[in-house]
GROMACS .gro file of C-alpha atoms in nm:
model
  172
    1UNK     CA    1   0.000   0.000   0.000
    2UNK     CA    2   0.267   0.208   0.131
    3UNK     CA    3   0.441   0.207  -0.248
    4UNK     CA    4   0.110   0.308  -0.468
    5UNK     CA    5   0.049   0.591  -0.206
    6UNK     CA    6   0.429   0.669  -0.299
    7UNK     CA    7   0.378   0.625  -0.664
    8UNK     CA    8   0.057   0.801  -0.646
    9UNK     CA    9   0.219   1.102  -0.463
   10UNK     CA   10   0.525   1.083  -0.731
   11UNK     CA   11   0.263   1.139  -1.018
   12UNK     CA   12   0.103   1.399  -0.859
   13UNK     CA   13   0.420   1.611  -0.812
   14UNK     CA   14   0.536   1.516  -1.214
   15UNK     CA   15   0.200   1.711  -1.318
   16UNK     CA   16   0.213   2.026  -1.138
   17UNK     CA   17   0.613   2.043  -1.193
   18UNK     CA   18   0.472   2.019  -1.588
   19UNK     CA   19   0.194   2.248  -1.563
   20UNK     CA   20   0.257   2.597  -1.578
   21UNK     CA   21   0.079   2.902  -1.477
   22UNK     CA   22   0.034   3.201  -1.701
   23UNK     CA   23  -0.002   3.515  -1.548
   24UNK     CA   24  -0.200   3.767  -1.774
   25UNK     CA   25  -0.394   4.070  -1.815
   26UNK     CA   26  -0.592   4.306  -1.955
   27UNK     CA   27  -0.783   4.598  -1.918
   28UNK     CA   28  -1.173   4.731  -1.986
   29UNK     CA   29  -1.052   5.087  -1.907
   30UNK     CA   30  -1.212   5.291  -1.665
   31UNK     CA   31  -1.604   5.265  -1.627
   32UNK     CA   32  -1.593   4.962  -1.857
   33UNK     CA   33  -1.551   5.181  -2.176
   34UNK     CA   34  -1.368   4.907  -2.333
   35UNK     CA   35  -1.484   4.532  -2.509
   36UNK     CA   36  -1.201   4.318  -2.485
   37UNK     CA   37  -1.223   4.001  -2.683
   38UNK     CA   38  -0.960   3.750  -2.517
   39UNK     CA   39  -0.859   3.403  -2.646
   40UNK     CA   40  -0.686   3.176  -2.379
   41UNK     CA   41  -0.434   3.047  -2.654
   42UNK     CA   42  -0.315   3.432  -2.788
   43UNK     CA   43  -0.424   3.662  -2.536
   44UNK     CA   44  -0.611   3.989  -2.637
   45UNK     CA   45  -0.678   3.999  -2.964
   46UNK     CA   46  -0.921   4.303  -2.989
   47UNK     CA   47  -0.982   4.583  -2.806
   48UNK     CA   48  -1.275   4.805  -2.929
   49UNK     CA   49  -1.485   5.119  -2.778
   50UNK     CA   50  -1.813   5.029  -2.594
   51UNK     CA   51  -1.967   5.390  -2.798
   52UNK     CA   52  -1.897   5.189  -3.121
   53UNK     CA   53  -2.275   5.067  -3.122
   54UNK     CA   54  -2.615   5.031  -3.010
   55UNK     CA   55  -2.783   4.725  -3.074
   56UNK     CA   56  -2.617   4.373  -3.126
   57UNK     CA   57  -2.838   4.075  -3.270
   58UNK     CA   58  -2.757   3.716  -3.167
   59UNK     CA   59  -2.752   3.531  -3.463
   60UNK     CA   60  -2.613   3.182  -3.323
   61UNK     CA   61  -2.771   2.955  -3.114
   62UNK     CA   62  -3.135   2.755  -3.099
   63UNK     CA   63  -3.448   2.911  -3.023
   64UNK     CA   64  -3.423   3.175  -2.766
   65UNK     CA   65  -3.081   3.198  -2.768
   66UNK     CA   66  -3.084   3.313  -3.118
   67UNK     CA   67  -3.293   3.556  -3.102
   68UNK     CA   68  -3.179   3.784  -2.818
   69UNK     CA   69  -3.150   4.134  -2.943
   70UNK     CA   70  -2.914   4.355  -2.704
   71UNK     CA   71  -2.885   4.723  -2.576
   72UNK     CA   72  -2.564   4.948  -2.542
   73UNK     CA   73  -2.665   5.111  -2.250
   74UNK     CA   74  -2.405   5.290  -2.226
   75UNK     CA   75  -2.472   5.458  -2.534
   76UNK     CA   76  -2.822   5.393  -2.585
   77UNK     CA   77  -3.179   5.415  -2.456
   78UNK     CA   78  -3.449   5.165  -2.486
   79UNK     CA   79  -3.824   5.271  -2.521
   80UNK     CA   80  -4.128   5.009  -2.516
   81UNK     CA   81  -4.361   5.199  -2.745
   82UNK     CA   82  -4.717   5.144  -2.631
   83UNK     CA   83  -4.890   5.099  -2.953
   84UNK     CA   84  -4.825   4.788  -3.223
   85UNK     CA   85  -4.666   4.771  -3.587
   86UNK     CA   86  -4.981   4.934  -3.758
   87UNK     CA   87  -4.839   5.291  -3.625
   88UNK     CA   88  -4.495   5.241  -3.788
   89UNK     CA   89  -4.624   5.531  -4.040
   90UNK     CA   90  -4.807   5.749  -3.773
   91UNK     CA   91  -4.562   5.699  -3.497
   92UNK     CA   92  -4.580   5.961  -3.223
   93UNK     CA   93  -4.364   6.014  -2.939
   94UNK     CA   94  -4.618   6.197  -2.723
   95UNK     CA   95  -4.541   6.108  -2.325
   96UNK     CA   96  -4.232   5.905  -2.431
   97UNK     CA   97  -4.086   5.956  -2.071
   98UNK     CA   98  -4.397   5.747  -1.927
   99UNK     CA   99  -4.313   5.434  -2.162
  100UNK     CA  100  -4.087   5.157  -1.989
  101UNK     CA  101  -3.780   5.198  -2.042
  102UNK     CA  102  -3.608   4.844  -2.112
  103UNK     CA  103  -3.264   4.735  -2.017
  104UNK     CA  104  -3.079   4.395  -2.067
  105UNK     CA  105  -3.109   4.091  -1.841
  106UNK     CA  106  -2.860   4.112  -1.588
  107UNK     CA  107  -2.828   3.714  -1.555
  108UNK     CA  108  -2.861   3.599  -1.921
  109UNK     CA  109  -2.733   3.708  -2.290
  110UNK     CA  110  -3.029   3.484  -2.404
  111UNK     CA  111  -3.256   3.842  -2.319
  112UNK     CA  112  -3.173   4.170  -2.410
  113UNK     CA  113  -3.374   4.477  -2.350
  114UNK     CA  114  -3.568   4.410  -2.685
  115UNK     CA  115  -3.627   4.055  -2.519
  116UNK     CA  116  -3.790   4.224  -2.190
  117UNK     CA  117  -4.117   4.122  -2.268
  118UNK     CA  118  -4.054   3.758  -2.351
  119UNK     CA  119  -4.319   3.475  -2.275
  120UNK     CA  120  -4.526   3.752  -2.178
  121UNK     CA  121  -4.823   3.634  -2.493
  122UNK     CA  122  -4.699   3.287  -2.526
  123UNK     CA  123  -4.446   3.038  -2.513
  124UNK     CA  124  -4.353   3.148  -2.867
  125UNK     CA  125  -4.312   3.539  -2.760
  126UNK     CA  126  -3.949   3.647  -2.835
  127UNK     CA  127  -4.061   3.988  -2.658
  128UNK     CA  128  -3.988   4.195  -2.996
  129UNK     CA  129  -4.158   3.921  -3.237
  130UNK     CA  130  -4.361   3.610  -3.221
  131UNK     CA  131  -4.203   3.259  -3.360
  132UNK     CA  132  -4.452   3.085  -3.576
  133UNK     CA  133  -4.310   2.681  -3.577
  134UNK     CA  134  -4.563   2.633  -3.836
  135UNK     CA  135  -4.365   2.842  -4.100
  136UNK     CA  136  -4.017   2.749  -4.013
  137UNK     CA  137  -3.984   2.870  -3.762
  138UNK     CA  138  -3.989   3.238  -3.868
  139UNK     CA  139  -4.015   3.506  -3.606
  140UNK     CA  140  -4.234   3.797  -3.721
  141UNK     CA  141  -4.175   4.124  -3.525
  142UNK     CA  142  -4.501   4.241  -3.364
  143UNK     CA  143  -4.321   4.593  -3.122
  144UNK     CA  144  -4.218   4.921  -3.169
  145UNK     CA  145  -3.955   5.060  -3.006
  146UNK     CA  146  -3.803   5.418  -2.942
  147UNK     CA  147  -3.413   5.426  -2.928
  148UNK     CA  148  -3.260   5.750  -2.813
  149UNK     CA  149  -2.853   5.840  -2.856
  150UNK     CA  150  -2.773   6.130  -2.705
  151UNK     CA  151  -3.064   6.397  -2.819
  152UNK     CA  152  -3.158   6.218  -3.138
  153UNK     CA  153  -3.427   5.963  -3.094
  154UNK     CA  154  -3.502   5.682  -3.372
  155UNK     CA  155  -3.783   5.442  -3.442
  156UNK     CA  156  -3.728   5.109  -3.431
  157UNK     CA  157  -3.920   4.788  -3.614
  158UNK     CA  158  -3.681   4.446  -3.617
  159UNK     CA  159  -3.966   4.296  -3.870
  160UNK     CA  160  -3.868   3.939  -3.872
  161UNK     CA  161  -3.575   3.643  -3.784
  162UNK     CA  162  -3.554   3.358  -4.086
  163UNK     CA  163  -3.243   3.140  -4.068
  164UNK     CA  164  -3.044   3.335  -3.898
  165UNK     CA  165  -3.075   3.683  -4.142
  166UNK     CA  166  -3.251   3.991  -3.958
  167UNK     CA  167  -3.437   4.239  -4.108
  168UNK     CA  168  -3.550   4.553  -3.897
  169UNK     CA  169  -3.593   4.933  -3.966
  170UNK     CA  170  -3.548   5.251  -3.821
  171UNK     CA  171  -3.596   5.630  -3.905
  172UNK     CA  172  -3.554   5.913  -3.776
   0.00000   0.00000   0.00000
């Protein structure tokens, strides 16, 4: 017993002699101004502003998952207009301030403020659009949304999800 506890021990002191730590870093800047994208075999390999955008659509992933539509809230604001895709022509911004104001899960990249609402009319509500599994599986946008950056404010539609392409527009 005595030598596999020896041989055992012997083994155990080969491996960590053979495995070595890498000490590394990196930085986000102050306030988290900074997206670092970081790979565990090269290091950093990008380093880009956090005002470079607004929105980011998930595009991989199965059924929720890919379909999580994300805020820059550090650049952005996100508006749940009260009215549905009808008004896309007539949209009015009247009492803007009392519409909720939706921000990104804090728990989950699966829900992004555009996902706030999801399940909320069925188990096929994406929150901005509802999948239809009848029609392969094609999510058809069924919100408006108000976006504002800095002092300009923008309307928002994302339309529809098909295999992974988007289509959505905005105006001024």
């Amino acid at each position: 017993m005595n030598k596999i506890i020896t041989l055992f021990a012997f083994t155990i002191v080969c491996i960590s002699i053979h495995a070595e730590a890498i000490l590394d870093t990196t930085s986000m800047e102050s306030l988290y101004s900074k997206q670092v994208f970081y790979s565990l075999d090269n290091g950093t390999i990008a380093t880009v502003s956090n005002e470079d955008w607004h929105i980011a659509f998930a595009t991989a992933g199965t059924g929720a998952a890919g379909s999580a539509i994300l805020l820059n809230e550090a650049t952005a604001i996100l508006y749940a207009c009260p009215f549905d895709t009808s008004a896309w022509n007539t949209f009015d911004t009247s009492g803007y301030k009392n519409w909720s104001r939706l921000l990104n899960s804090d728990t989950t990249w699966t829900n992004g403020a555009f996902n706030a609402y999801r399940g909320a009319a069925s188990t096929f509500d994406m929150g901005w659009g509802i999948l239809n599994p009848a029609n392969n599986f094609w999510t058809f946008g069924d919100s408006l949304y108000l976006i504002q950056i800095n002092s300009e404010f923008k309307k928002l539609w994302v339309v529809s999800l098909k295999s992974g392409v988007w289509e959505f527009r905005y105006a001024n």
